[in-house]
N, CA, C and O of each residue as an XYZ file, in Angstrom:
168
protein
N     156.558    -18.569     96.653
C     156.362    -17.425     95.694
C     155.433    -16.397     96.338
O     155.789    -15.220     96.283
N     154.370    -16.683     96.896
C     153.412    -15.788     97.501
C     154.094    -15.123     98.681
O     153.887    -13.933     98.918
N     154.963    -15.920     99.482
C     155.649    -15.293    100.609
C     156.665    -14.276    100.096
O     156.743    -13.176    100.644
N     157.461    -14.607     99.044
C     158.394    -13.632     98.479
C     157.718    -12.435     98.041
O     158.227    -11.335     98.256
N     156.551    -12.563     97.411
C     155.808    -11.343     96.917
C     155.346    -10.540     98.041
O     155.472     -9.317     97.976
N     154.787    -11.127     99.137
C     154.407    -10.387    100.287
C     155.561     -9.730    100.979
O     155.437     -8.640    101.539
N     156.668    -10.391    100.937
C     157.872     -9.749    101.605
C     158.248     -8.438    100.852
O     158.496     -7.396    101.458
N     158.278     -8.553     99.466
C     158.728     -7.417     98.651
C     157.626     -6.349     98.832
O     157.977     -5.174     98.946
N     156.354     -6.670     98.864
C     155.332     -5.655     99.034
C     155.483     -4.989    100.387
O     155.390     -3.766    100.486
N     155.706     -5.748    101.400
C     155.979     -5.201    102.698
C     157.144     -4.219    102.811
O     157.075     -3.185    103.477
N     158.211     -4.603    102.123
C     159.388     -3.709    102.100
C     159.163     -2.461    101.381
O     159.646     -1.413    101.810
N     158.365     -2.506    100.169
C     158.033     -1.302     99.486
C     157.132     -0.445    100.366
O     157.317      0.770    100.440
N     156.230     -1.015    100.986
C     155.227     -0.252    101.865
C     156.050      0.446    103.003
O     155.810      1.610    103.321
N     156.986     -0.272    103.581
C     157.797      0.413    104.638
C     158.633      1.546    104.161
O     158.771      2.575    104.822
N     159.205      1.337    102.969
C     159.991      2.419    102.342
C     159.057      3.632    102.123
O     159.398      4.759    102.485
N     157.895      3.385    101.533
C     156.947      4.482    101.263
C     156.505      5.123    102.483
O     156.418      6.351    102.502
N     156.205      4.406    103.542
C     155.805      4.992    104.875
C     157.001      5.874    105.411
O     156.824      6.996    105.885
N     158.163      5.300    105.301
C     159.340      6.048    105.921
C     159.479      7.333    105.132
O     159.719      8.358    105.770
N     159.353      7.396    103.781
C     159.400      8.576    102.919
C     158.425      9.593    103.345
O     158.713     10.779    103.506
N     157.162      9.037    103.535
C     155.992     10.006    103.930
C     156.286     10.628    105.288
O     156.110     11.826    105.514
N     156.767      9.708    106.225
C     156.936     10.266    107.515
C     157.985     11.270    107.565
O     157.887     12.252    108.301
N     159.046     11.049    106.764
C     160.107     11.995    106.671
C     159.609     13.365    106.137
O     160.120     14.397    106.570
N     158.614     13.398    105.196
C     158.136     14.665    104.519
C     156.965     15.191    105.229
O     156.486     16.265    104.866
N     156.449     14.519    106.231
C     155.325     14.942    106.953
C     155.436     14.898    108.420
O     155.161     13.837    108.981
N     155.809     15.926    109.115
C     156.066     15.901    110.616
C     154.761     15.406    111.344
O     154.840     14.692    112.343
N     153.605     15.793    110.833
C     152.433     15.308    111.628
C     152.373     13.770    111.583
O     152.037     13.153    112.594
N     152.679     13.154    110.474
C     152.604     11.715    110.483
C     153.655     11.112    111.435
O     153.350     10.175    112.173
N     154.936     11.667    111.421
C     155.952     11.283    112.258
C     155.585     11.366    113.744
O     155.868     10.454    114.521
N     154.936     12.508    114.126
C     154.486     12.785    115.601
C     153.455     11.790    115.843
O     153.548     11.190    116.913
N     152.460     11.481    115.044
C     151.449     10.523    115.272
C     152.051      9.126    115.455
O     151.652      8.412    116.375
N     152.939      8.743    114.659
C     153.588      7.467    114.686
C     154.362      7.307    115.989
O     154.354      6.254    116.626
N     155.061      8.443    116.373
C     155.862      8.430    117.612
C     154.801      8.276    118.789
O     155.043      7.461    119.679
N     153.747      8.960    118.820
C     152.821      8.918    119.906
C     152.173      7.456    119.948
O     151.862      6.962    121.031
N     151.993      6.826    118.833
C     151.418      5.515    118.742
C     152.525      4.486    119.345
O     152.186      3.553    120.073
N     153.743      4.710    119.015
C     154.832      3.782    119.460
C     154.993      3.916    120.959
O     155.263      2.914    121.621
N     154.842      5.104    121.532
C     154.953      5.397    122.945
C     153.833      4.817    123.673
O     154.005      4.263    124.759
N     152.557      4.936    123.053
C     151.388      4.632    123.737
C     150.683      3.558    122.850
O     149.712      3.891    122.171
N     151.161      2.243    122.842
C     150.536      1.164    122.070
C     149.156      0.994    122.414
O     148.821      1.208    123.578
N     148.247      0.613    121.500
C     146.852      0.398    121.771
C     146.421     -1.116    121.538
O     145.362     -1.375    120.967
N     147.169     -1.976    121.941
C     146.877     -3.478    121.878
C     147.120     -3.949    120.528
O     146.517     -4.968    120.193
N     147.926     -3.371    119.659
C     148.186     -3.859    118.356
C     149.581     -3.429    117.882
O     150.255     -2.603    118.497
N     149.983     -4.050    116.727
C     151.233     -3.664    116.150
C     151.262     -2.274    115.547
O     152.293     -1.849    115.026
């Protein structure tokens, strides 16, 4: 049950992050820089 809840929360968070990234080029640029230059974490 807790696992399913966490999975739903994670999906909602990912959708929200995707929407914010689409509406804010600065966030998208920062995320792109982070993915190109990973700093020892996910």
